[in-house]
mmCIF file of C-alpha atoms and ligand atoms in Angstrom:
data_model
loop_
_atom_site.group_PDB
_atom_site.id
_atom_site.type_symbol
_atom_site.label_atom_id
_atom_site.label_comp_id
_atom_site.label_asym_id
_atom_site.label_seq_id
_atom_site.Cartn_x
_atom_site.Cartn_y
_atom_site.Cartn_z
ATOM 1 C CA UNK A 1 75.495 0.644 9.853
ATOM 2 C CA UNK A 2 75.568 1.793 6.272
ATOM 3 C CA UNK A 3 73.179 4.670 5.743
ATOM 4 C CA UNK A 4 71.751 5.771 2.449
ATOM 5 C CA UNK A 5 71.935 9.215 0.916
ATOM 6 C CA UNK A 6 68.504 10.332 2.114
ATOM 7 C CA UNK A 7 68.290 12.874 -0.677
ATOM 8 C CA UNK A 8 67.456 10.005 -2.995
ATOM 9 C CA UNK A 9 64.230 9.521 -1.062
ATOM 10 C CA UNK A 10 63.214 13.015 -2.156
ATOM 11 C CA UNK A 11 63.187 11.948 -5.821
ATOM 12 C CA UNK A 12 59.710 11.712 -7.288
ATOM 13 C CA UNK A 13 58.586 8.456 -8.902
ATOM 14 C CA UNK A 14 60.910 6.982 -11.455
ATOM 15 C CA UNK A 15 62.929 8.755 -14.111
ATOM 16 C CA UNK A 16 60.443 9.949 -16.764
ATOM 17 C CA UNK A 17 61.677 7.751 -19.606
ATOM 18 C CA UNK A 18 61.815 4.713 -17.331
ATOM 19 C CA UNK A 19 58.148 5.311 -16.424
ATOM 20 C CA UNK A 20 57.200 5.567 -20.098
ATOM 21 C CA UNK A 21 59.082 2.344 -20.884
ATOM 22 C CA UNK A 22 57.255 0.621 -18.008
ATOM 23 C CA UNK A 23 53.831 1.643 -19.350
ATOM 24 C CA UNK A 24 54.794 0.627 -22.869
ATOM 25 C CA UNK A 25 55.985 -2.804 -21.680
ATOM 26 C CA UNK A 26 52.760 -3.328 -19.736
ATOM 27 C CA UNK A 27 50.687 -2.418 -22.792
ATOM 28 C CA UNK A 28 52.702 -4.760 -24.983
ATOM 29 C CA UNK A 29 52.345 -7.668 -22.573
ATOM 30 C CA UNK A 30 48.568 -7.133 -22.607
ATOM 31 C CA UNK A 31 48.484 -6.597 -26.406
ATOM 32 C CA UNK A 32 51.192 -8.897 -27.751
ATOM 33 C CA UNK A 33 50.542 -8.227 -31.441
ATOM 34 C CA UNK A 34 50.511 -4.431 -31.169
ATOM 35 C CA UNK A 35 52.745 -2.641 -33.666
ATOM 36 C CA UNK A 36 54.072 0.156 -31.495
ATOM 37 C CA UNK A 37 55.657 3.249 -33.029
ATOM 38 C CA UNK A 38 57.961 5.041 -30.623
ATOM 39 C CA UNK A 39 58.150 8.815 -30.896
ATOM 40 C CA UNK A 40 58.851 9.163 -27.182
ATOM 41 C CA UNK A 41 62.432 9.269 -25.962
ATOM 42 C CA UNK A 42 64.654 11.397 -28.174
ATOM 43 C CA UNK A 43 66.754 8.521 -29.406
ATOM 44 C CA UNK A 44 68.165 8.501 -32.930
ATOM 45 C CA UNK A 45 67.287 5.739 -35.401
ATOM 46 C CA UNK A 46 69.545 6.385 -38.413
ATOM 47 C CA UNK A 47 72.845 4.472 -38.555
ATOM 48 C CA UNK A 48 76.226 6.118 -38.108
ATOM 49 C CA UNK A 49 77.425 7.975 -41.192
ATOM 50 C CA UNK A 50 80.029 6.341 -43.514
ATOM 51 C CA UNK A 51 82.793 8.820 -42.586
ATOM 52 C CA UNK A 52 82.329 8.037 -38.891
ATOM 53 C CA UNK A 53 82.128 4.296 -39.515
ATOM 54 C CA UNK A 54 85.356 4.133 -41.514
ATOM 55 C CA UNK A 55 87.092 6.242 -38.890
ATOM 56 C CA UNK A 56 85.878 3.935 -36.121
ATOM 57 C CA UNK A 57 87.231 0.967 -38.094
ATOM 58 C CA UNK A 58 90.578 2.719 -38.483
ATOM 59 C CA UNK A 59 90.604 3.325 -34.720
ATOM 60 C CA UNK A 60 90.001 -0.370 -34.080
ATOM 61 C CA UNK A 61 92.856 -1.252 -36.440
ATOM 62 C CA UNK A 62 95.204 1.070 -34.554
ATOM 63 C CA UNK A 63 94.205 -0.483 -31.265
ATOM 64 C CA UNK A 64 94.839 -3.956 -32.627
ATOM 65 C CA UNK A 65 98.405 -3.163 -33.601
ATOM 66 C CA UNK A 66 101.158 -3.258 -30.990
ATOM 67 C CA UNK A 67 102.805 -0.153 -32.487
ATOM 68 C CA UNK A 68 99.714 2.036 -32.426
ATOM 69 C CA UNK A 69 97.863 0.572 -29.463
ATOM 70 C CA UNK A 70 96.902 3.096 -26.746
ATOM 71 C CA UNK A 71 95.955 2.593 -23.125
ATOM 72 C CA UNK A 72 94.492 5.350 -20.944
ATOM 73 C CA UNK A 73 94.095 8.582 -22.830
ATOM 74 C CA UNK A 74 93.939 12.092 -21.386
ATOM 75 C CA UNK A 75 90.869 12.425 -19.141
ATOM 76 C CA UNK A 76 90.039 15.686 -20.921
ATOM 77 C CA UNK A 77 90.114 14.162 -24.404
ATOM 78 C CA UNK A 78 92.705 13.842 -27.154
ATOM 79 C CA UNK A 79 94.099 17.022 -28.671
ATOM 80 C CA UNK A 80 93.170 15.947 -32.212
ATOM 81 C CA UNK A 81 89.472 15.993 -31.281
ATOM 82 C CA UNK A 82 89.623 19.098 -29.102
ATOM 83 C CA UNK A 83 91.461 21.063 -31.797
ATOM 84 C CA UNK A 84 88.934 20.148 -34.455
ATOM 85 C CA UNK A 85 86.018 20.986 -32.130
ATOM 86 C CA UNK A 86 87.475 24.442 -31.473
ATOM 87 C CA UNK A 87 88.199 25.011 -35.154
ATOM 88 C CA UNK A 88 84.761 24.058 -36.494
ATOM 89 C CA UNK A 89 82.289 24.680 -33.663
ATOM 90 C CA UNK A 90 83.808 27.886 -32.290
ATOM 91 C CA UNK A 91 86.534 29.570 -34.376
ATOM 92 C CA UNK A 92 84.285 29.357 -37.441
ATOM 93 C CA UNK A 93 81.762 31.468 -35.462
ATOM 94 C CA UNK A 94 84.323 33.989 -34.272
ATOM 95 C CA UNK A 95 84.742 32.436 -30.808
ATOM 96 C CA UNK A 96 88.248 31.703 -29.572
ATOM 97 C CA UNK A 97 88.859 28.917 -27.074
ATOM 98 C CA UNK A 98 91.989 27.326 -25.649
ATOM 99 C CA UNK A 99 92.440 23.574 -25.678
ATOM 100 C CA UNK A 100 92.248 23.352 -21.895
ATOM 101 C CA UNK A 101 88.767 24.894 -21.951
ATOM 102 C CA UNK A 102 87.201 21.897 -23.734
ATOM 103 C CA UNK A 103 86.512 18.636 -21.877
ATOM 104 C CA UNK A 104 85.526 15.620 -23.978
ATOM 105 C CA UNK A 105 83.178 13.239 -22.181
ATOM 106 C CA UNK A 106 80.905 10.256 -22.671
ATOM 107 C CA UNK A 107 77.699 12.278 -22.814
ATOM 108 C CA UNK A 108 75.966 15.535 -22.012
ATOM 109 C CA UNK A 109 73.530 13.825 -19.677
ATOM 110 C CA UNK A 110 76.474 12.847 -17.440
ATOM 111 C CA UNK A 111 78.041 16.293 -17.663
ATOM 112 C CA UNK A 112 74.870 18.272 -16.952
ATOM 113 C CA UNK A 113 74.140 15.834 -14.127
ATOM 114 C CA UNK A 114 77.637 16.002 -12.636
ATOM 115 C CA UNK A 115 78.428 19.691 -13.044
ATOM 116 C CA UNK A 116 76.464 20.675 -9.924
ATOM 117 C CA UNK A 117 79.128 18.913 -7.802
ATOM 118 C CA UNK A 118 81.557 21.802 -8.192
ATOM 119 C CA UNK A 119 79.107 24.318 -6.743
ATOM 120 C CA UNK A 120 78.289 25.034 -3.128
ATOM 121 C CA UNK A 121 75.646 22.962 -1.402
ATOM 122 C CA UNK A 122 73.604 26.081 -0.675
ATOM 123 C CA UNK A 123 73.510 27.343 -4.280
ATOM 124 C CA UNK A 124 70.043 28.339 -5.393
ATOM 125 C CA UNK A 125 69.165 26.640 -8.646
ATOM 126 C CA UNK A 126 66.849 28.066 -11.303
ATOM 127 C CA UNK A 127 65.311 25.921 -14.025
ATOM 128 C CA UNK A 128 62.705 26.529 -16.677
ATOM 129 C CA UNK A 129 59.411 24.686 -16.288
ATOM 130 C CA UNK A 130 58.983 22.468 -18.353
ATOM 131 C CA UNK A 131 62.564 21.218 -18.080
ATOM 132 C CA UNK A 132 64.820 18.278 -18.943
ATOM 133 C CA UNK A 133 64.470 16.284 -15.694
ATOM 134 C CA UNK A 134 68.198 15.631 -15.182
ATOM 135 C CA UNK A 135 68.838 19.237 -14.063
ATOM 136 C CA UNK A 136 66.323 18.944 -11.251
ATOM 137 C CA UNK A 137 66.976 15.345 -10.197
ATOM 138 C CA UNK A 138 70.759 15.745 -10.012
ATOM 139 C CA UNK A 139 70.255 18.672 -7.630
ATOM 140 C CA UNK A 140 67.740 16.668 -5.613
ATOM 141 C CA UNK A 141 70.327 13.895 -5.235
ATOM 142 C CA UNK A 142 72.834 16.490 -4.056
ATOM 143 C CA UNK A 143 70.417 17.791 -1.421
ATOM 144 C CA UNK A 144 70.057 21.197 -3.023
ATOM 145 C CA UNK A 145 66.366 21.060 -3.934
ATOM 146 C CA UNK A 146 64.708 20.933 -0.509
ATOM 147 C CA UNK A 147 61.484 18.955 -0.162
ATOM 148 C CA UNK A 148 58.941 18.117 -2.795
ATOM 149 C CA UNK A 149 55.628 19.803 -2.107
ATOM 150 C CA UNK A 150 52.804 17.572 -3.390
ATOM 151 C CA UNK A 151 50.424 20.544 -3.503
ATOM 152 C CA UNK A 152 52.573 22.777 -5.663
ATOM 153 C CA UNK A 153 54.137 19.727 -7.354
ATOM 154 C CA UNK A 154 57.488 21.417 -6.990
ATOM 155 C CA UNK A 155 60.634 21.290 -4.860
ATOM 156 C CA UNK A 156 60.595 24.129 -2.374
ATOM 157 C CA UNK A 157 64.317 24.817 -2.826
ATOM 158 C CA UNK A 158 64.281 25.248 -6.596
ATOM 159 C CA UNK A 159 63.290 28.366 -8.507
ATOM 160 C CA UNK A 160 61.055 27.476 -11.456
ATOM 161 C CA UNK A 161 60.644 29.864 -14.367
ATOM 162 C CA UNK A 162 57.531 29.086 -16.397
ATOM 163 C CA UNK A 163 57.513 28.877 -20.166
ATOM 164 C CA UNK A 164 54.291 28.274 -22.061
ATOM 165 C CA UNK A 165 52.363 29.310 -25.131
ATOM 166 C CA UNK A 166 51.213 32.527 -23.424
ATOM 167 C CA UNK A 167 54.793 33.826 -23.075
ATOM 168 C CA UNK A 168 55.878 32.302 -26.409
ATOM 169 C CA UNK A 169 58.134 30.011 -24.346
ATOM 170 C CA UNK A 170 60.415 32.955 -23.575
ATOM 171 C CA UNK A 171 61.403 32.772 -19.904
ATOM 172 C CA UNK A 172 61.461 35.893 -17.745
ATOM 173 C CA UNK A 173 64.504 36.679 -15.641
ATOM 174 C CA UNK A 174 64.268 35.437 -12.039
ATOM 175 C CA UNK A 175 62.573 37.753 -9.579
ATOM 176 C CA UNK A 176 64.396 36.231 -6.613
ATOM 177 C CA UNK A 177 68.062 35.535 -5.923
ATOM 178 C CA UNK A 178 69.496 32.569 -7.784
ATOM 179 C CA UNK A 179 73.052 31.282 -8.239
ATOM 180 C CA UNK A 180 72.914 28.617 -10.934
ATOM 181 C CA UNK A 181 70.722 28.856 -14.010
ATOM 182 C CA UNK A 182 70.095 25.936 -16.342
ATOM 183 C CA UNK A 183 69.245 26.994 -19.893
ATOM 184 C CA UNK A 184 68.679 24.554 -22.743
ATOM 185 C CA UNK A 185 68.570 25.859 -26.322
ATOM 186 C CA UNK A 186 67.336 24.650 -28.721
ATOM 187 C CA UNK A 187 65.027 23.567 -25.964
ATOM 188 C CA UNK A 188 64.242 20.110 -24.821
ATOM 189 C CA UNK A 189 61.305 19.514 -24.442
ATOM 190 C CA UNK A 190 59.585 22.425 -26.235
ATOM 191 C CA UNK A 191 61.806 22.596 -29.323
ATOM 192 C CA UNK A 192 61.811 26.396 -29.052
ATOM 193 C CA UNK A 193 64.822 28.728 -29.265
ATOM 194 C CA UNK A 194 65.971 32.047 -27.801
ATOM 195 C CA UNK A 195 67.112 34.956 -29.921
ATOM 196 C CA UNK A 196 70.521 36.471 -29.307
ATOM 197 C CA UNK A 197 68.844 39.498 -27.702
ATOM 198 C CA UNK A 198 66.959 37.274 -25.246
ATOM 199 C CA UNK A 199 70.072 35.258 -24.500
ATOM 200 C CA UNK A 200 71.986 38.472 -23.865
ATOM 201 C CA UNK A 201 69.489 39.379 -21.119
ATOM 202 C CA UNK A 202 70.477 36.157 -19.300
ATOM 203 C CA UNK A 203 74.188 36.731 -19.764
ATOM 204 C CA UNK A 204 73.871 40.300 -18.499
ATOM 205 C CA UNK A 205 71.770 39.128 -15.573
ATOM 206 C CA UNK A 206 74.356 36.471 -14.684
ATOM 207 C CA UNK A 207 77.177 39.021 -14.891
ATOM 208 C CA UNK A 208 75.301 41.510 -12.716
ATOM 209 C CA UNK A 209 74.360 38.892 -10.123
ATOM 210 C CA UNK A 210 77.482 36.676 -10.142
ATOM 211 C CA UNK A 211 75.481 33.665 -11.328
ATOM 212 C CA UNK A 212 76.656 30.814 -13.515
ATOM 213 C CA UNK A 213 74.624 29.714 -16.538
ATOM 214 C CA UNK A 214 74.711 26.010 -17.394
ATOM 215 C CA UNK A 215 73.929 26.122 -21.103
ATOM 216 C CA UNK A 216 72.840 22.798 -22.575
ATOM 217 C CA UNK A 217 73.178 22.992 -26.327
ATOM 218 C CA UNK A 218 72.865 19.300 -27.212
ATOM 219 C CA UNK A 219 70.516 20.109 -30.118
ATOM 220 C CA UNK A 220 72.623 22.883 -31.656
ATOM 221 C CA UNK A 221 73.092 20.977 -34.939
ATOM 222 C CA UNK A 222 69.348 21.229 -35.584
ATOM 223 C CA UNK A 223 69.280 25.022 -35.802
ATOM 224 C CA UNK A 224 67.996 26.000 -39.255
ATOM 225 C CA UNK A 225 67.188 29.690 -38.952
ATOM 226 C CA UNK A 226 69.957 32.208 -39.521
ATOM 227 C CA UNK A 227 69.325 34.428 -36.522
ATOM 228 C CA UNK A 228 69.357 31.730 -33.825
ATOM 229 C CA UNK A 229 72.571 31.675 -31.744
ATOM 230 C CA UNK A 230 74.547 28.404 -31.935
ATOM 231 C CA UNK A 231 76.636 29.053 -28.857
ATOM 232 C CA UNK A 232 76.077 31.173 -25.755
ATOM 233 C CA UNK A 233 79.607 32.514 -26.331
ATOM 234 C CA UNK A 234 78.265 34.451 -29.312
ATOM 235 C CA UNK A 235 77.008 36.828 -26.620
ATOM 236 C CA UNK A 236 79.628 39.239 -25.345
ATOM 237 C CA UNK A 237 80.771 38.472 -21.828
ATOM 238 C CA UNK A 238 79.285 34.970 -21.774
ATOM 239 C CA UNK A 239 82.650 33.340 -21.162
ATOM 240 C CA UNK A 240 82.689 35.007 -17.745
ATOM 241 C CA UNK A 241 79.429 33.358 -16.715
ATOM 242 C CA UNK A 242 78.584 30.276 -18.775
ATOM 243 C CA UNK A 243 79.480 26.619 -19.168
ATOM 244 C CA UNK A 244 78.327 25.117 -22.468
ATOM 245 C CA UNK A 245 77.445 21.462 -23.090
ATOM 246 C CA UNK A 246 77.480 19.930 -26.572
ATOM 247 C CA UNK A 247 76.943 16.376 -27.691
ATOM 248 C CA UNK A 248 77.584 14.080 -30.643
ATOM 249 C CA UNK A 249 74.538 12.008 -29.635
ATOM 250 C CA UNK A 250 71.902 13.903 -31.553
ATOM 251 C CA UNK A 251 74.321 15.568 -33.974
ATOM 252 C CA UNK A 252 75.910 12.397 -35.315
ATOM 253 C CA UNK A 253 73.814 9.486 -34.073
ATOM 254 C CA UNK A 254 76.105 8.777 -31.117
ATOM 255 C CA UNK A 255 73.446 7.952 -28.503
ATOM 256 C CA UNK A 256 74.777 4.396 -28.380
ATOM 257 C CA UNK A 257 78.413 5.327 -29.040
ATOM 258 C CA UNK A 258 78.733 8.043 -26.356
ATOM 259 C CA UNK A 259 80.709 11.215 -26.948
ATOM 260 C CA UNK A 260 80.113 14.817 -25.944
ATOM 261 C CA UNK A 261 82.061 17.814 -24.711
ATOM 262 C CA UNK A 262 81.759 20.591 -22.193
ATOM 263 C CA UNK A 263 83.331 24.042 -22.422
ATOM 264 C CA UNK A 264 84.479 25.641 -19.179
ATOM 265 C CA UNK A 265 86.179 28.941 -20.078
ATOM 266 C CA UNK A 266 89.195 30.058 -18.053
ATOM 267 C CA UNK A 267 87.523 33.425 -17.366
ATOM 268 C CA UNK A 268 84.608 31.745 -15.621
ATOM 269 C CA UNK A 269 84.763 32.152 -11.858
ATOM 270 C CA UNK A 270 82.657 31.339 -8.839
ATOM 271 C CA UNK A 271 83.379 32.269 -5.237
ATOM 272 C CA UNK A 272 84.624 30.545 -2.090
ATOM 273 C CA UNK A 273 83.253 31.149 1.426
ATOM 274 C CA UNK A 274 85.417 34.257 1.792
ATOM 275 C CA UNK A 275 84.292 35.684 -1.522
ATOM 276 C CA UNK A 276 87.520 34.912 -3.403
ATOM 277 C CA UNK A 277 87.060 34.128 -7.085
ATOM 278 C CA UNK A 278 88.013 30.573 -8.095
ATOM 279 C CA UNK A 279 88.373 29.322 -11.689
ATOM 280 C CA UNK A 280 85.707 26.701 -12.355
ATOM 281 C CA UNK A 281 87.894 25.244 -15.091
ATOM 282 C CA UNK A 282 90.355 24.052 -12.404
ATOM 283 C CA UNK A 283 87.583 22.474 -10.346
ATOM 284 C CA UNK A 284 85.998 20.685 -13.300
ATOM 285 C CA UNK A 285 89.410 19.460 -14.396
ATOM 286 C CA UNK A 286 90.048 18.157 -10.873
ATOM 287 C CA UNK A 287 86.658 16.475 -10.809
ATOM 288 C CA UNK A 288 87.102 14.826 -14.197
ATOM 289 C CA UNK A 289 90.647 13.627 -13.553
ATOM 290 C CA UNK A 290 89.486 12.048 -10.296
ATOM 291 C CA UNK A 291 86.234 10.447 -11.394
ATOM 292 C CA UNK A 292 86.535 9.962 -15.160
ATOM 293 C CA UNK A 293 89.064 8.133 -17.284
ATOM 294 C CA UNK A 294 88.287 9.666 -20.630
ATOM 295 C CA UNK A 295 86.368 8.562 -23.708
ATOM 296 C CA UNK A 296 87.771 5.629 -25.654
ATOM 297 C CA UNK A 297 90.304 6.450 -28.357
ATOM 298 C CA UNK A 298 88.181 4.632 -30.937
ATOM 299 C CA UNK A 299 85.148 6.764 -30.105
ATOM 300 C CA UNK A 300 87.120 9.995 -30.295
ATOM 301 C CA UNK A 301 88.578 9.048 -33.676
ATOM 302 C CA UNK A 302 84.998 8.411 -34.820
ATOM 303 C CA UNK A 303 83.831 11.757 -33.435
ATOM 304 C CA UNK A 304 86.643 13.629 -35.184
ATOM 305 C CA UNK A 305 85.377 12.292 -38.536
ATOM 306 C CA UNK A 306 82.202 14.333 -38.037
ATOM 307 C CA UNK A 307 84.251 17.430 -38.874
ATOM 308 C CA UNK A 308 85.904 16.259 -42.092
ATOM 309 C CA UNK A 309 84.426 17.635 -45.293
ATOM 310 C CA UNK A 310 82.793 14.327 -46.084
ATOM 311 C CA UNK A 311 81.678 13.981 -42.470
ATOM 312 C CA UNK A 312 80.062 17.405 -42.410
ATOM 313 C CA UNK A 313 78.113 16.724 -45.594
ATOM 314 C CA UNK A 314 76.845 13.440 -44.205
ATOM 315 C CA UNK A 315 75.874 15.005 -40.878
ATOM 316 C CA UNK A 316 73.953 17.683 -42.741
ATOM 317 C CA UNK A 317 72.010 14.979 -44.582
ATOM 318 C CA UNK A 318 71.317 13.239 -41.279
ATOM 319 C CA UNK A 319 70.013 16.419 -39.693
ATOM 320 C CA UNK A 320 67.961 17.199 -42.830
ATOM 321 C CA UNK A 321 66.393 13.745 -42.626
ATOM 322 C CA UNK A 322 65.179 14.284 -39.061
ATOM 323 C CA UNK A 323 64.152 17.866 -39.729
ATOM 324 C CA UNK A 324 62.012 16.689 -42.655
ATOM 325 C CA UNK A 325 60.282 14.374 -40.165
ATOM 326 C CA UNK A 326 59.869 17.335 -37.823
ATOM 327 C CA UNK A 327 58.193 19.379 -40.549
ATOM 328 C CA UNK A 328 55.918 16.475 -41.469
ATOM 329 C CA UNK A 329 54.824 16.116 -37.831
ATOM 330 C CA UNK A 330 54.349 19.853 -37.372
ATOM 331 C CA UNK A 331 52.357 20.282 -40.569
ATOM 332 C CA UNK A 332 50.401 17.065 -40.074
ATOM 333 C CA UNK A 333 49.276 17.968 -36.564
ATOM 334 C CA UNK A 334 48.571 21.591 -37.457
ATOM 335 C CA UNK A 335 46.350 20.436 -40.331
ATOM 336 C CA UNK A 336 44.277 18.565 -37.729
ATOM 337 C CA UNK A 337 43.786 21.830 -35.882
ATOM 338 C CA UNK A 338 46.288 21.075 -33.110
ATOM 339 C CA UNK A 339 48.403 23.829 -31.626
ATOM 340 C CA UNK A 340 52.051 22.942 -32.281
ATOM 341 C CA UNK A 341 55.367 24.475 -31.223
ATOM 342 C CA UNK A 342 59.021 23.708 -31.887
ATOM 343 C CA UNK A 343 60.161 21.425 -34.678
ATOM 344 C CA UNK A 344 61.689 24.298 -36.693
ATOM 345 C CA UNK A 345 65.152 24.483 -35.106
ATOM 346 C CA UNK A 346 64.900 21.326 -33.017
ATOM 347 C CA UNK A 347 63.871 17.695 -33.448
ATOM 348 C CA UNK A 348 61.045 18.009 -30.909
ATOM 349 C CA UNK A 349 57.436 18.980 -31.528
ATOM 350 C CA UNK A 350 55.566 20.254 -28.501
ATOM 351 C CA UNK A 351 51.808 20.222 -28.864
ATOM 352 C CA UNK A 352 48.851 21.308 -26.828
ATOM 353 C CA UNK A 353 46.765 18.241 -26.026
ATOM 354 C CA UNK A 354 43.331 18.340 -27.679
ATOM 355 C CA UNK A 355 40.034 18.726 -25.823
ATOM 356 C CA UNK A 356 41.703 19.637 -22.537
ATOM 357 C CA UNK A 357 43.106 16.131 -22.047
ATOM 358 C CA UNK A 358 45.835 15.869 -19.431
ATOM 359 C CA UNK A 359 49.289 14.899 -20.679
ATOM 360 C CA UNK A 360 49.004 11.318 -19.374
ATOM 361 C CA UNK A 361 45.420 10.975 -20.691
ATOM 362 C CA UNK A 362 46.684 11.895 -24.141
ATOM 363 C CA UNK A 363 49.626 9.489 -23.697
ATOM 364 C CA UNK A 364 47.183 6.648 -22.947
ATOM 365 C CA UNK A 365 44.915 7.633 -25.844
ATOM 366 C CA UNK A 366 47.794 7.605 -28.328
ATOM 367 C CA UNK A 367 49.151 4.356 -26.932
ATOM 368 C CA UNK A 368 45.877 2.430 -26.810
ATOM 369 C CA UNK A 369 44.111 3.852 -29.890
ATOM 370 C CA UNK A 370 47.060 4.452 -32.231
ATOM 371 C CA UNK A 371 49.840 2.361 -30.641
ATOM 372 C CA UNK A 372 52.109 5.413 -30.590
ATOM 373 C CA UNK A 373 54.395 6.225 -27.683
ATOM 374 C CA UNK A 374 55.087 9.907 -27.039
ATOM 375 C CA UNK A 375 56.198 11.850 -23.993
ATOM 376 C CA UNK A 376 53.687 13.503 -21.640
ATOM 377 C CA UNK A 377 54.554 17.148 -21.153
ATOM 378 C CA UNK A 378 53.819 17.023 -17.435
ATOM 379 C CA UNK A 379 56.777 14.642 -17.073
ATOM 380 C CA UNK A 380 58.964 17.698 -17.681
ATOM 381 C CA UNK A 381 57.322 19.758 -14.942
ATOM 382 C CA UNK A 382 54.061 21.255 -13.774
ATOM 383 C CA UNK A 383 53.886 23.709 -16.663
ATOM 384 C CA UNK A 384 54.102 20.858 -19.125
ATOM 385 C CA UNK A 385 50.636 19.664 -18.076
ATOM 386 C CA UNK A 386 48.315 19.745 -21.053
ATOM 387 C CA UNK A 387 51.225 19.466 -23.467
ATOM 388 C CA UNK A 388 52.803 16.502 -25.210
ATOM 389 C CA UNK A 389 56.146 15.936 -26.928
ATOM 390 C CA UNK A 390 56.790 13.984 -30.124
ATOM 391 C CA UNK A 391 60.261 13.381 -31.480
ATOM 392 C CA UNK A 392 61.381 13.628 -35.085
ATOM 393 C CA UNK A 393 64.018 10.940 -34.507
ATOM 394 C CA UNK A 394 61.845 8.103 -35.855
ATOM 395 C CA UNK A 395 62.350 6.608 -39.283
ATOM 396 C CA UNK A 396 60.589 8.365 -42.175
ATOM 397 C CA UNK A 397 58.300 5.397 -42.605
ATOM 398 C CA UNK A 398 57.292 5.276 -38.939
ATOM 399 C CA UNK A 399 56.775 9.025 -38.841
ATOM 400 C CA UNK A 400 54.478 8.756 -41.858
ATOM 401 C CA UNK A 401 52.597 5.797 -40.379
ATOM 402 C CA UNK A 402 52.226 7.542 -37.029
ATOM 403 C CA UNK A 403 50.702 10.577 -38.731
ATOM 404 C CA UNK A 404 48.273 8.392 -40.651
ATOM 405 C CA UNK A 405 47.186 6.767 -37.402
ATOM 406 C CA UNK A 406 46.788 10.106 -35.625
ATOM 407 C CA UNK A 407 44.730 11.313 -38.603
ATOM 408 C CA UNK A 408 42.217 8.572 -37.951
ATOM 409 C CA UNK A 409 41.772 9.400 -34.264
ATOM 410 C CA UNK A 410 38.855 11.456 -33.113
ATOM 411 C CA UNK A 411 40.596 14.414 -31.535
HETATM 412 C C1 MLT B 1 64.962 13.028 -24.376
HETATM 413 O O1 MLT B 1 64.163 12.279 -24.931
HETATM 414 O O2 MLT B 1 64.609 14.035 -23.747
HETATM 415 C C2 MLT B 1 66.401 12.699 -24.491
HETATM 416 O O3 MLT B 1 66.588 11.492 -25.113
HETATM 417 C C3 MLT B 1 67.020 12.629 -23.212
HETATM 418 C C4 MLT B 1 68.482 12.495 -23.264
HETATM 419 O O4 MLT B 1 69.129 12.827 -24.257
HETATM 420 O O5 MLT B 1 69.000 12.065 -22.242
#
């Protein structure tokens, strides 16, 4: 008899964005003419930049020629992409990395979801609350989260660290033993950042307590302020304790193309049952070579174009476009008297729902009265209740129209 992985039965409801899509579809079937504006899931809307497009075309041409055709590539990614990543994303910031420390993949969601596999089943996981749901759900699937407690609305095996307006969204260090710490900066969903000093506290904590930090930096390209760290490796000692995830999805409009990378430094160790230190780089390499066959050559050629001079200029324009939307949303909502956070170094605006509405009540109000889809804060965790997330990834026109509609609501 085939038995299921019972851990899956511990998952709560459906994946947040699937639930939102379900509600949107229901509304549309009941209101067929409704002109819905989606500022919910953080999905990009601008087309690929010209430098990337011509590089993708060149990749296709190579693949269509017998002499330059390629079959399986290295599971870890092609050297030409890895070298340019190291040069521009790290060396330019004074961080040295070896080629075998960078693993190209088809997305950060997969990598942050899969990384937990290389850690012990009994690892204690710490997440911020609110949090990107993949960190929690992937550990639930692995049986590391314990049971969901409907009263506390939390898994009893996970350590949640609250962030909210009262602590300026700056998480405190754990007060109980933890092994794995998920950090996401610039933060999804709150759009907030951590200063280098704050980040250093986490690195020092991880070094003192033999923890590993899983640092999701998918929104790094959106950092505007000078003093915000772009990589956790800007902090001394971080290579001993942190894995960093970066993505081309939000940086270069690759959500539908799929390319990302993960840095697993050689210095980074975790421990076996006898307390011997083991290089996590070897384990991740073993995992990837077994379960992953690499990102397509064409995609990697396209990703490499992001780093050319032309490519970098175009990416900057792309980021500026979305960040102008972010400022419009921030300023527009603030002028209505709403309390808004984020949107300065990230494409997400996190707002306090007006008049004490719950997150889902505000979702329904926006959907039914303004035909706007956003993301209820509570979908990211208990502490997200009473908050709501809007994305700056819409088109300029839709962002403008959404603000006009919100302006007309009685809030
Ligand atoms: C989000 O809306 O939070 C993101 O689109 C999720 C993701 O990148 O997977």
